Coordinates of C-alpha atoms in Angstrom, one line a residue:
M1 CA -34.5 38.4 39.3
E2 CA -33.0 35.4 37.7
R3 CA -32.2 32.5 40.0
P4 CA -28.5 31.4 40.3
D5 CA -29.2 27.8 39.4
H6 CA -31.1 28.8 36.3
A7 CA -28.2 31.1 35.3
M8 CA -25.8 28.2 35.8
T9 CA -28.0 26.0 33.6
L10 CA -28.0 28.5 30.8
A11 CA -24.3 28.9 31.1
G12 CA -23.8 25.1 30.9
R13 CA -26.0 25.0 27.8
A14 CA -24.1 27.8 26.2
A15 CA -20.8 26.1 27.0
A16 CA -22.1 22.8 25.5
R17 CA -23.2 24.6 22.3
H18 CA -19.8 26.3 22.2
R19 CA -18.0 22.9 22.5
G20 CA -20.4 21.4 19.9
V21 CA -19.3 24.2 17.4
S22 CA -15.6 24.3 18.4
R23 CA -14.9 20.6 18.1
P24 CA -15.7 20.4 14.4
L25 CA -13.7 23.6 13.9
A26 CA -10.7 22.2 15.7
L27 CA -11.1 19.0 13.6
L28 CA -11.0 21.1 10.4
A29 CA -8.0 23.1 11.7
L30 CA -6.1 19.9 12.5
A31 CA -6.9 18.6 9.0
A32 CA -6.0 21.9 7.3
L33 CA -2.3 21.1 6.5
P34 CA -2.8 17.5 5.1
G35 CA -6.0 18.7 3.4
A36 CA -4.2 21.6 1.7
V37 CA -1.3 19.3 0.6
L38 CA -3.7 16.7 -0.8
G39 CA -5.8 19.3 -2.5
V40 CA -2.8 21.0 -4.2
F41 CA -0.7 17.9 -5.0
F42 CA -3.4 15.3 -5.5
V43 CA -6.8 16.7 -6.4
L44 CA -5.3 19.4 -8.6
P45 CA -3.1 17.1 -10.7
V46 CA -5.7 14.4 -11.0
S47 CA -8.4 16.8 -12.0
G48 CA -6.0 18.5 -14.4
M49 CA -5.3 15.2 -16.1
V50 CA -9.0 14.4 -16.4
A51 CA -9.8 17.9 -17.6
R52 CA -7.1 17.8 -20.2
G53 CA -8.8 14.8 -21.8
F54 CA -12.4 16.0 -21.5
W55 CA -11.8 19.5 -22.9
T56 CA -10.6 19.4 -26.5
D57 CA -9.8 22.7 -28.2
G58 CA -11.3 24.6 -25.3
A59 CA -14.7 22.8 -25.6
F60 CA -16.2 20.3 -23.2
D61 CA -16.5 17.0 -25.1
P62 CA -18.0 14.3 -22.8
G63 CA -19.1 12.2 -25.8
G64 CA -15.5 11.1 -26.3
V65 CA -15.7 9.1 -23.1
A66 CA -18.4 6.8 -24.5
E67 CA -16.3 6.4 -27.7
V68 CA -13.2 5.5 -25.7
L69 CA -15.1 3.0 -23.5
G70 CA -16.5 1.4 -26.6
R71 CA -13.2 0.5 -28.2
P72 CA -12.4 -3.2 -28.5
R73 CA -8.9 -2.8 -27.0
V74 CA -10.4 -1.0 -24.0
H75 CA -12.8 -3.9 -23.5
R76 CA -9.9 -6.3 -23.6
V77 CA -7.9 -4.1 -21.1
L78 CA -10.9 -3.9 -18.7
W79 CA -11.5 -7.6 -18.9
F80 CA -7.9 -8.5 -18.4
T81 CA -7.7 -6.1 -15.4
V82 CA -10.8 -7.6 -13.7
W83 CA -9.8 -11.2 -14.5
S84 CA -6.2 -10.9 -13.4
A85 CA -7.1 -9.0 -10.2
S86 CA -9.9 -11.4 -9.3
A87 CA -7.8 -14.6 -9.9
A88 CA -4.8 -13.2 -8.1
T89 CA -6.9 -12.2 -5.1
A90 CA -8.5 -15.6 -4.9
I91 CA -5.1 -17.4 -5.0
A92 CA -3.5 -15.0 -2.5
V93 CA -6.4 -15.6 0.0
V94 CA -6.2 -19.4 -0.5
L95 CA -2.4 -19.4 0.1
G96 CA -2.4 -16.6 2.7
L97 CA -4.9 -18.1 5.1
P98 CA -3.0 -21.2 6.2
A99 CA 0.2 -19.1 6.4
A100 CA -1.5 -16.5 8.5
Y101 CA -2.6 -19.2 11.0
A102 CA 0.9 -20.9 11.1
L103 CA 2.8 -17.6 11.6
H104 CA 0.5 -16.1 14.1
R105 CA -1.0 -19.0 16.1
L106 CA 1.8 -21.5 16.1
E107 CA 5.2 -21.4 17.9
F108 CA 8.2 -22.9 16.1
P109 CA 11.9 -22.1 15.6
G110 CA 12.5 -19.4 13.0
R111 CA 8.9 -18.2 13.0
R112 CA 9.9 -14.5 13.1
L113 CA 12.4 -15.0 10.3
V114 CA 9.8 -16.8 8.1
R115 CA 7.2 -14.1 8.9
A116 CA 9.6 -11.3 7.9
A117 CA 10.6 -13.2 4.7
L118 CA 7.0 -13.6 3.6
L119 CA 6.3 -9.9 4.2
V120 CA 9.3 -8.7 2.1
P121 CA 7.6 -9.2 -1.3
F122 CA 4.9 -6.6 -0.4
V123 CA 7.5 -3.8 -0.1
L124 CA 9.7 -5.0 -3.0
P125 CA 9.7 -2.5 -5.9
T126 CA 7.3 -3.8 -8.6
V127 CA 9.9 -3.4 -11.3
V128 CA 12.2 -5.7 -9.2
V129 CA 9.4 -8.3 -9.0
G130 CA 8.9 -8.1 -12.7
V131 CA 12.6 -8.6 -13.4
A132 CA 12.8 -11.5 -10.9
F133 CA 10.0 -13.4 -12.7
R134 CA 11.5 -12.7 -16.1
E135 CA 14.7 -14.2 -14.9
L136 CA 12.8 -17.2 -13.4
L137 CA 10.5 -17.9 -16.3
G138 CA 12.7 -16.8 -19.3
E139 CA 14.2 -19.2 -21.8
S140 CA 17.4 -19.5 -19.8
G141 CA 15.7 -19.5 -16.4
P142 CA 15.1 -22.5 -14.2
L143 CA 11.4 -22.7 -15.3
G144 CA 12.0 -21.6 -18.8
G145 CA 10.8 -24.9 -20.2
L146 CA 7.3 -24.3 -19.0
G147 CA 6.8 -21.6 -21.6
L148 CA 5.2 -19.1 -19.2
D149 CA 7.4 -16.1 -20.1
G150 CA 5.2 -13.3 -21.6
T151 CA 1.9 -15.1 -20.7
P152 CA -0.9 -14.0 -18.4
W153 CA 0.1 -16.7 -16.0
A154 CA 3.4 -15.0 -15.4
I155 CA 1.6 -11.7 -14.5
L156 CA -0.7 -13.7 -12.3
A157 CA 2.2 -15.3 -10.5
G158 CA 3.8 -11.9 -10.0
L159 CA 0.6 -10.4 -8.5
V160 CA 0.2 -13.2 -6.1
F161 CA 3.9 -13.0 -5.1
F162 CA 3.5 -9.3 -4.4
N163 CA 0.2 -9.4 -2.5
A164 CA 0.0 -12.6 -0.5
A165 CA 1.7 -10.7 2.3
V166 CA -1.3 -8.4 2.7
V167 CA -3.5 -11.5 3.5
I168 CA -1.0 -12.9 5.9
R169 CA -0.6 -9.7 7.9
T170 CA -4.2 -8.5 7.9
V171 CA -5.8 -11.9 8.7
G172 CA -2.9 -13.0 10.9
A173 CA -3.2 -9.9 13.1
A174 CA -6.9 -10.8 13.6
W175 CA -6.2 -14.4 14.1
E176 CA -3.5 -13.6 16.7
G177 CA -6.0 -11.8 18.8
L178 CA -8.8 -14.4 18.5
D179 CA -10.3 -15.7 21.7
S180 CA -9.6 -19.4 21.7
R181 CA -12.3 -20.4 24.1
P182 CA -15.2 -20.8 21.6
A183 CA -13.1 -23.1 19.4
E184 CA -12.0 -25.1 22.4
A185 CA -15.6 -25.5 23.5
A186 CA -16.6 -26.7 20.0
A187 CA -13.7 -29.2 19.9
A188 CA -14.7 -30.4 23.4
L189 CA -18.2 -31.1 22.0
G190 CA -16.7 -33.4 19.3
A191 CA -16.2 -31.0 16.4
G192 CA -13.2 -31.8 14.2
P193 CA -10.6 -29.2 13.2
W194 CA -12.3 -28.5 9.8
R195 CA -15.7 -28.1 11.4
V196 CA -14.3 -25.8 14.1
F197 CA -12.7 -23.6 11.5
R198 CA -15.9 -23.5 9.3
T199 CA -18.4 -22.9 12.1
V200 CA -16.5 -20.9 14.7
T201 CA -13.3 -19.4 13.4
L202 CA -14.2 -18.4 9.8
P203 CA -17.3 -16.4 10.7
T204 CA -15.3 -14.4 13.2
L205 CA -12.4 -13.8 10.7
R206 CA -14.8 -13.0 7.8
P207 CA -14.5 -9.2 8.1
A208 CA -10.7 -9.3 8.2
I209 CA -10.6 -11.7 5.2
A210 CA -13.0 -9.6 3.2
S211 CA -11.1 -6.4 4.0
A212 CA -7.8 -8.1 3.0
A213 CA -9.3 -9.4 -0.2
S214 CA -10.7 -6.0 -1.2
V215 CA -7.3 -4.4 -0.6
V216 CA -5.5 -7.1 -2.6
F217 CA -7.9 -6.7 -5.5
L218 CA -7.3 -3.0 -5.4
F219 CA -3.5 -3.4 -5.4
C220 CA -3.7 -6.0 -8.2
A221 CA -6.0 -3.9 -10.4
T222 CA -3.7 -0.9 -10.0
S223 CA -0.4 -2.7 -10.3
F224 CA 2.0 -1.0 -12.7
G225 CA 5.5 -2.3 -12.7
V226 CA 4.7 -6.0 -12.6
V227 CA 2.2 -5.8 -15.5
L228 CA 4.4 -3.5 -17.6
T229 CA 7.5 -5.6 -17.1
L230 CA 5.9 -9.0 -17.6
G231 CA 3.1 -8.1 -20.0
G232 CA 4.7 -5.5 -22.2
L233 CA 2.4 -4.2 -25.0
R234 CA 0.5 -7.5 -25.4
Y235 CA -1.1 -7.7 -22.0
A236 CA -2.1 -4.4 -20.4
S237 CA -4.1 -3.5 -17.4
V238 CA -6.0 -0.2 -16.9
E239 CA -2.9 1.2 -15.1
T240 CA -0.4 0.3 -17.9
E241 CA -2.8 1.3 -20.6
I242 CA -3.0 4.9 -19.1
Y243 CA 0.8 5.0 -19.2
L244 CA 0.9 3.8 -22.8
L245 CA -1.8 6.2 -23.9
T246 CA -0.1 9.2 -22.4
T247 CA 3.5 8.4 -23.2
N248 CA 3.4 6.5 -26.5
L249 CA 0.2 7.6 -28.2
L250 CA -0.5 11.0 -26.5
D251 CA -4.2 10.1 -26.5
L252 CA -5.1 12.1 -23.4
Q253 CA -8.8 11.8 -23.9
A254 CA -8.7 8.0 -23.7
A255 CA -6.3 8.2 -20.7
A256 CA -8.7 10.6 -19.0
A257 CA -11.7 8.3 -19.6
L258 CA -9.8 5.3 -18.1
S259 CA -8.6 7.4 -15.2
V260 CA -12.2 8.5 -14.4
L261 CA -13.3 4.8 -14.6
Q262 CA -10.5 3.8 -12.3
I263 CA -11.2 6.5 -9.8
V264 CA -14.9 5.4 -9.6
V265 CA -13.9 1.8 -9.0
V266 CA -11.3 2.8 -6.4
V267 CA -13.7 4.9 -4.4
G268 CA -16.2 2.1 -4.4
L269 CA -13.6 -0.4 -3.1
L270 CA -12.5 2.1 -0.5
L271 CA -16.0 2.4 0.7
V272 CA -16.4 -1.3 0.9
S273 CA -13.1 -1.7 2.8
A274 CA -14.0 1.1 5.2
R275 CA -17.4 -0.6 5.9
L276 CA -15.6 -3.9 6.6
R277 CA -13.1 -2.2 8.9
A278 CA -16.0 -0.8 10.9
I279 CA -17.2 -4.3 11.7
P280 CA -15.6 -5.6 15.0
D281 CA -13.3 -8.5 14.2
A282 CA -11.2 -10.9 16.1
A283 CA -8.5 -8.5 16.8
V284 CA -10.5 -6.7 19.5
R285 CA -11.2 -9.8 21.6
R286 CA -10.1 -9.5 25.2
L287 CA -8.5 -12.9 25.8
P288 CA -6.3 -13.7 22.9
A289 CA -4.7 -17.1 22.8
R290 CA -0.9 -17.6 23.1
P291 CA 0.8 -19.3 20.2
H292 CA 1.1 -23.1 20.8
R293 CA 3.5 -25.7 19.4
P294 CA 2.3 -27.4 16.2
R295 CA 0.0 -30.5 16.5
R296 CA -0.6 -33.2 14.0
S297 CA -3.7 -31.3 12.8
D298 CA -1.5 -28.3 12.0
L299 CA 0.7 -30.1 9.5
P300 CA -1.3 -28.9 6.4
Q301 CA -0.9 -25.3 7.4
L302 CA 2.8 -25.7 7.9
A303 CA 3.1 -27.4 4.5
A304 CA 1.2 -24.6 2.9
T305 CA 3.5 -22.1 4.6
A306 CA 6.6 -23.9 3.4
L307 CA 5.2 -24.0 -0.2
L308 CA 4.5 -20.2 -0.1
L309 CA 8.0 -19.6 1.3
A310 CA 9.5 -21.6 -1.6
L311 CA 7.4 -19.6 -4.1
V312 CA 8.7 -16.4 -2.6
A313 CA 12.3 -17.6 -2.4
G314 CA 12.4 -19.0 -5.9
P315 CA 12.3 -15.7 -7.9
I316 CA 14.6 -13.9 -5.4
A317 CA 17.2 -16.7 -5.5
T318 CA 17.1 -16.7 -9.3
L319 CA 17.5 -13.0 -9.4
V320 CA 20.6 -13.2 -7.2
A321 CA 22.1 -16.0 -9.2
G322 CA 21.5 -14.2 -12.5
S323 CA 23.2 -11.1 -11.2
L324 CA 26.3 -13.2 -10.4
R325 CA 26.4 -15.1 -13.7
T326 CA 28.8 -13.6 -16.3
D327 CA 30.2 -14.6 -19.7
D328 CA 33.2 -16.0 -17.9
G329 CA 31.3 -18.0 -15.3
W330 CA 30.5 -16.4 -11.9
G331 CA 31.7 -13.1 -10.5
L332 CA 30.9 -9.6 -9.4
A333 CA 31.4 -7.9 -12.8
H334 CA 27.8 -6.6 -13.0
Y335 CA 28.0 -5.1 -9.5
R336 CA 31.3 -3.4 -10.3
A337 CA 29.8 -1.9 -13.4
L338 CA 27.1 -0.2 -11.3
D339 CA 29.7 2.5 -10.4
E340 CA 30.5 3.3 -14.1
P341 CA 28.5 5.6 -16.3
G342 CA 27.9 5.0 -20.0
G343 CA 25.8 2.7 -22.2
A344 CA 22.1 3.2 -21.5
L345 CA 22.7 5.5 -18.6
L346 CA 23.8 9.1 -18.1
V347 CA 24.8 8.6 -14.5
P348 CA 26.2 5.6 -12.6
V349 CA 23.8 3.3 -10.9
T350 CA 25.3 4.2 -7.6
D351 CA 24.4 7.8 -8.1
A352 CA 20.8 6.7 -8.8
L353 CA 20.9 4.7 -5.5
A354 CA 22.0 7.8 -3.6
T355 CA 19.2 9.8 -5.3
S356 CA 16.7 7.1 -4.3
L357 CA 17.8 7.2 -0.7
R358 CA 17.7 11.0 -0.4
T359 CA 14.3 11.1 -2.1
A360 CA 12.9 8.3 0.2
V361 CA 14.1 10.1 3.3
D362 CA 12.3 13.3 2.2
A363 CA 9.2 11.3 1.2
T364 CA 9.2 9.5 4.6
W365 CA 9.2 12.6 6.8
M366 CA 6.5 14.2 4.6
A367 CA 4.3 11.0 4.8
L368 CA 4.8 10.7 8.6
L369 CA 3.9 14.4 9.2
L370 CA 0.8 14.3 7.0
G371 CA -0.2 10.7 8.1
G372 CA 0.2 11.5 11.8
L373 CA -2.1 14.5 11.5
V374 CA -4.6 12.5 9.5
A375 CA -4.5 9.7 12.1
L376 CA -5.1 12.1 14.9
V377 CA -8.1 13.6 13.0
V378 CA -9.9 10.3 12.3
T379 CA -9.3 8.6 15.7
R380 CA -10.6 11.3 18.1
R381 CA -13.9 10.2 19.6
S382 CA -16.9 11.8 17.8
R383 CA -19.5 13.5 19.9
G384 CA -22.3 14.0 17.4
R385 CA -23.6 12.7 14.1
A386 CA -22.2 15.7 12.1
E387 CA -18.7 15.2 13.6
R388 CA -18.9 11.5 12.9
R389 CA -19.8 12.1 9.3
L390 CA -17.1 14.7 8.9
R391 CA -14.4 12.3 10.2
G392 CA -15.7 9.6 7.8
L393 CA -15.5 12.0 4.9
L394 CA -11.9 13.0 5.8
D395 CA -10.8 9.4 6.3
G396 CA -12.1 8.5 2.8
F397 CA -10.6 11.6 1.3
F398 CA -7.1 10.9 2.7
M399 CA -7.3 7.3 1.5
L400 CA -7.9 8.2 -2.2
P401 CA -4.2 8.0 -3.1
L402 CA -4.2 4.3 -2.1
G403 CA -5.7 3.3 -5.5
V404 CA -5.7 6.2 -7.9
S405 CA -3.2 5.6 -10.7
A406 CA 0.3 6.7 -9.8
V407 CA 0.7 7.2 -13.5
T408 CA -2.3 9.6 -13.5
L409 CA -0.8 11.4 -10.5
G410 CA 2.7 11.8 -12.1
F411 CA 1.4 13.0 -15.5
G412 CA -1.0 15.3 -13.7
F413 CA 2.0 16.9 -11.9
L414 CA 3.6 17.7 -15.2
I415 CA 0.6 19.4 -16.8
T416 CA -0.7 21.3 -13.7
L417 CA 2.4 22.3 -11.8
D418 CA 4.3 24.0 -14.6
R419 CA 3.1 27.6 -14.3
P420 CA 3.0 30.3 -11.6
P421 CA 2.2 30.3 -8.8
L422 CA 2.9 26.5 -8.7
H423 CA 5.8 26.3 -11.1
L424 CA 7.3 23.2 -9.5
R425 CA 8.1 21.1 -12.6
D426 CA 11.9 21.4 -12.1
S427 CA 11.7 21.4 -8.3
A428 CA 13.6 18.7 -6.4
L429 CA 10.6 18.3 -4.1
L430 CA 8.3 17.1 -6.8
V431 CA 9.3 13.4 -6.7
P432 CA 9.4 13.2 -2.9
L433 CA 5.9 14.8 -2.8
A434 CA 4.5 12.2 -5.2
Q435 CA 6.1 9.4 -3.3
A436 CA 4.8 10.7 0.0
L437 CA 1.3 10.8 -1.3
V438 CA 1.7 7.1 -2.5
A439 CA 3.0 6.1 1.0
L440 CA 0.4 8.3 2.9
P441 CA -2.3 5.6 3.2
L442 CA 0.2 3.0 4.5
V443 CA 1.1 5.4 7.3
V444 CA -2.5 6.2 8.1
R445 CA -3.6 2.6 8.2
T446 CA -0.7 1.7 10.5
L447 CA -1.3 4.5 13.0
V448 CA -5.1 4.6 13.1
P449 CA -5.7 1.2 14.9
V450 CA -3.2 2.2 17.6
L451 CA -4.4 5.7 18.2
G452 CA -8.0 4.5 18.1
G453 CA -7.2 2.0 20.9
V454 CA -6.0 4.8 23.3
D455 CA -8.5 5.4 26.0
D456 CA -10.0 8.8 25.5
R457 CA -10.4 9.2 29.3
L458 CA -6.6 9.5 29.5
R459 CA -6.7 12.5 27.2
Q460 CA -9.6 14.0 29.2
A461 CA -7.6 13.5 32.5
A462 CA -4.6 15.2 30.9
A463 CA -6.8 18.1 29.8
S464 CA -8.3 18.5 33.3
L465 CA -4.8 18.8 34.7
G466 CA -4.1 21.7 32.4
A467 CA -2.4 20.0 29.5
G468 CA -3.0 21.6 26.1
P469 CA -3.6 19.6 22.9
A470 CA 0.1 19.4 22.0
R471 CA 1.1 18.4 25.6
S472 CA -1.7 15.8 25.6
V473 CA -0.4 14.2 22.4
L474 CA 3.2 14.1 23.8
T475 CA 2.2 12.6 27.2
V476 CA -0.7 10.3 26.2
D477 CA -0.4 9.4 22.6
L478 CA 3.3 9.4 21.8
P479 CA 4.3 6.7 24.4
V480 CA 1.8 4.4 22.8
V481 CA 2.4 5.2 19.2
W482 CA 6.2 5.6 18.9
R483 CA 6.8 1.9 17.8
P484 CA 4.0 2.0 15.2
L485 CA 5.3 5.4 14.1
L486 CA 8.7 3.9 13.5
A487 CA 7.1 1.0 11.6
A488 CA 5.1 3.4 9.5
G489 CA 8.3 5.2 8.7
G490 CA 9.9 2.0 7.6
F491 CA 6.9 1.2 5.4
A492 CA 6.9 4.7 3.9
F493 CA 10.7 4.5 3.3
A494 CA 10.5 1.1 1.6
A495 CA 7.5 2.1 -0.5
S496 CA 9.3 5.3 -1.6
L497 CA 12.4 3.4 -2.5
G498 CA 10.5 1.2 -4.9
E499 CA 7.9 3.7 -6.3
F500 CA 8.0 3.6 -10.1
G501 CA 4.7 4.8 -11.6
A502 CA 4.7 8.5 -10.8
T503 CA 8.5 8.7 -10.6
A504 CA 8.8 7.4 -14.2
F505 CA 7.2 10.7 -15.3
L506 CA 8.8 13.0 -12.8
A507 CA 12.5 11.9 -12.5
R508 CA 14.9 14.0 -14.5
D509 CA 17.3 12.3 -16.8
E510 CA 20.3 13.5 -14.9
A511 CA 18.8 12.4 -11.5
P512 CA 16.9 9.2 -12.0
T513 CA 15.9 6.9 -9.1
L514 CA 17.0 3.3 -9.0
P515 CA 13.7 1.7 -10.2
V516 CA 13.8 4.1 -13.2
V517 CA 17.4 3.0 -14.0
I518 CA 16.5 -0.7 -13.7
F519 CA 13.6 -0.2 -16.2
R520 CA 15.9 1.6 -18.6
L521 CA 18.5 -1.1 -18.4
I522 CA 16.2 -4.0 -19.2
G523 CA 14.8 -1.9 -22.1
H524 CA 18.2 -1.7 -23.8
P525 CA 19.9 -4.7 -25.5
G526 CA 23.1 -6.2 -24.3
A527 CA 24.1 -8.8 -21.8
M528 CA 25.9 -6.2 -19.6
N529 CA 22.8 -3.9 -19.4
Y530 CA 20.6 -6.8 -18.4
G531 CA 23.2 -8.1 -15.8
M532 CA 23.5 -4.6 -14.4
A533 CA 19.7 -4.5 -14.1
L534 CA 19.7 -7.7 -12.2
A535 CA 22.5 -6.5 -9.9
A536 CA 20.7 -3.2 -9.2
S537 CA 17.5 -5.1 -8.5
V538 CA 19.3 -7.2 -5.9
V539 CA 20.7 -4.1 -4.2
L540 CA 17.2 -2.5 -4.1
A541 CA 15.6 -5.8 -2.9
A542 CA 18.2 -6.1 -0.1
L543 CA 17.5 -2.5 1.0
T544 CA 13.8 -3.0 1.2
A545 CA 14.2 -6.4 2.8
G546 CA 16.4 -4.9 5.5
V547 CA 13.8 -2.3 6.2
M548 CA 11.1 -4.9 6.5
L549 CA 13.3 -6.9 9.0
L550 CA 13.5 -3.8 11.2
V551 CA 9.8 -3.3 11.0
E552 CA 9.2 -6.9 11.9
R553 CA 11.5 -6.5 14.9
L554 CA 9.1 -3.8 16.2
R555 CA 6.2 -6.4 16.0
V556 CA 3.4 -3.8 15.5
P557 CA 0.2 -5.8 15.0
S558 CA -1.5 -2.9 13.1
V559 CA 1.2 -2.9 10.3
G560 CA -0.4 -4.4 7.3
G561 CA -3.9 -4.0 8.7
F562 CA -5.2 -1.9 5.8

């Protein structure tokens, strides 16, 4: 007869094996909805775009890829993409580091306002940034005498303007949580400020700096609106070249070859960024220092922050001034014209603004729903190597929209979702879905650090008291994550308002979004069209800036920690 203790041991082992099997199954079940959405509305369109270029007349023709990559123009495009992204990343890091220190380790009047102002450019629509720099550097602009309009330096300035906020927020969040005792000990032993930074602070911040630099390079290399607006046909990145090849030249094979190359590079950068995020950084220290009043040694950092603030304010101020300048002097004529149809537009700009707001609302709730599920999946504690690998694969899979060409995604929507059972080409949900996929990585990267910091023992205690998975999320996770959830919603809303790459393909002529209208206006001759483009850009910039101010009021350290 079998002993009771032996039977209990066998039962315990069976239960452990059951849990070992059920946990990965529960993980897959939780990831089913976002996985299905991403599979249908991301993998299918991107693979359809690639397949359309690699299969010519029904035959597989991979040799065309080598021919495309051997073209002299493609070589110039690749070189310009790598050069501009590398240079912009280096400048953004050099300018962003002192600002990150000043805004997260120093206490001075107006710090919160300055911090919010420097974060605004990141969520500004790329087409607005391009228009602002054209107004600043054009012949009639304040810096028109420098002759930078239409040059690579204008594109470089736009990329730095757009992405310095990533460095400030990512490195600043790490710097804010840095334990000050090692630096104080080094200073007490006679080390000067520069030596303390070089030998103590910099090694601790290196993972955060490297992670921020990899993400900035990714954003610069895949920038669309800035390069298209400031570079035109003369200077093209891989992203704008894909757009020109598909819309102007209908060379789908060349566009597919560049898309594949871009995807490979993006996956590599995401792997590097994920590896860097796995390295513990300063943000996890237990004894963070409180911000202190500026000392004499902090003056260079404050000066660098003031310079960066001037660089950010310059294009925006010029944009506002240009929108108010009329043939008769100064006035609101361009703003009043936004409510009138005609000229280059089929609908008034105010109707396009209403369409943008409705679309952004839909894209935001979609991104929050999918991003919340993804964050829950990737932050639950792994209890085995297989489960850990599965979570890592899912995390990387859901991050793919971060860098894959929005142009590729938009064009893929058109050619794959135009027949049953997925005939959605004329659906009103197509644009919000594309924008939600673009905003999804921002939501995930905002929620993951917060959910990952929740003590898993609290969830276990809730489960032992009879709480199911849904009740556990409501009672344990939601009280911690509601502020980051609102911040993630703000980021998703702002990103959707300004999304241009995919929307340029998908927006119908009778229902354009505001960024599409702005691009159409600057592409048509006439002082009134250009003035209306400036006025519409100011309205869009004000909306996104207002959203960023609300996000900054929430003060969620994880926001921007990509």
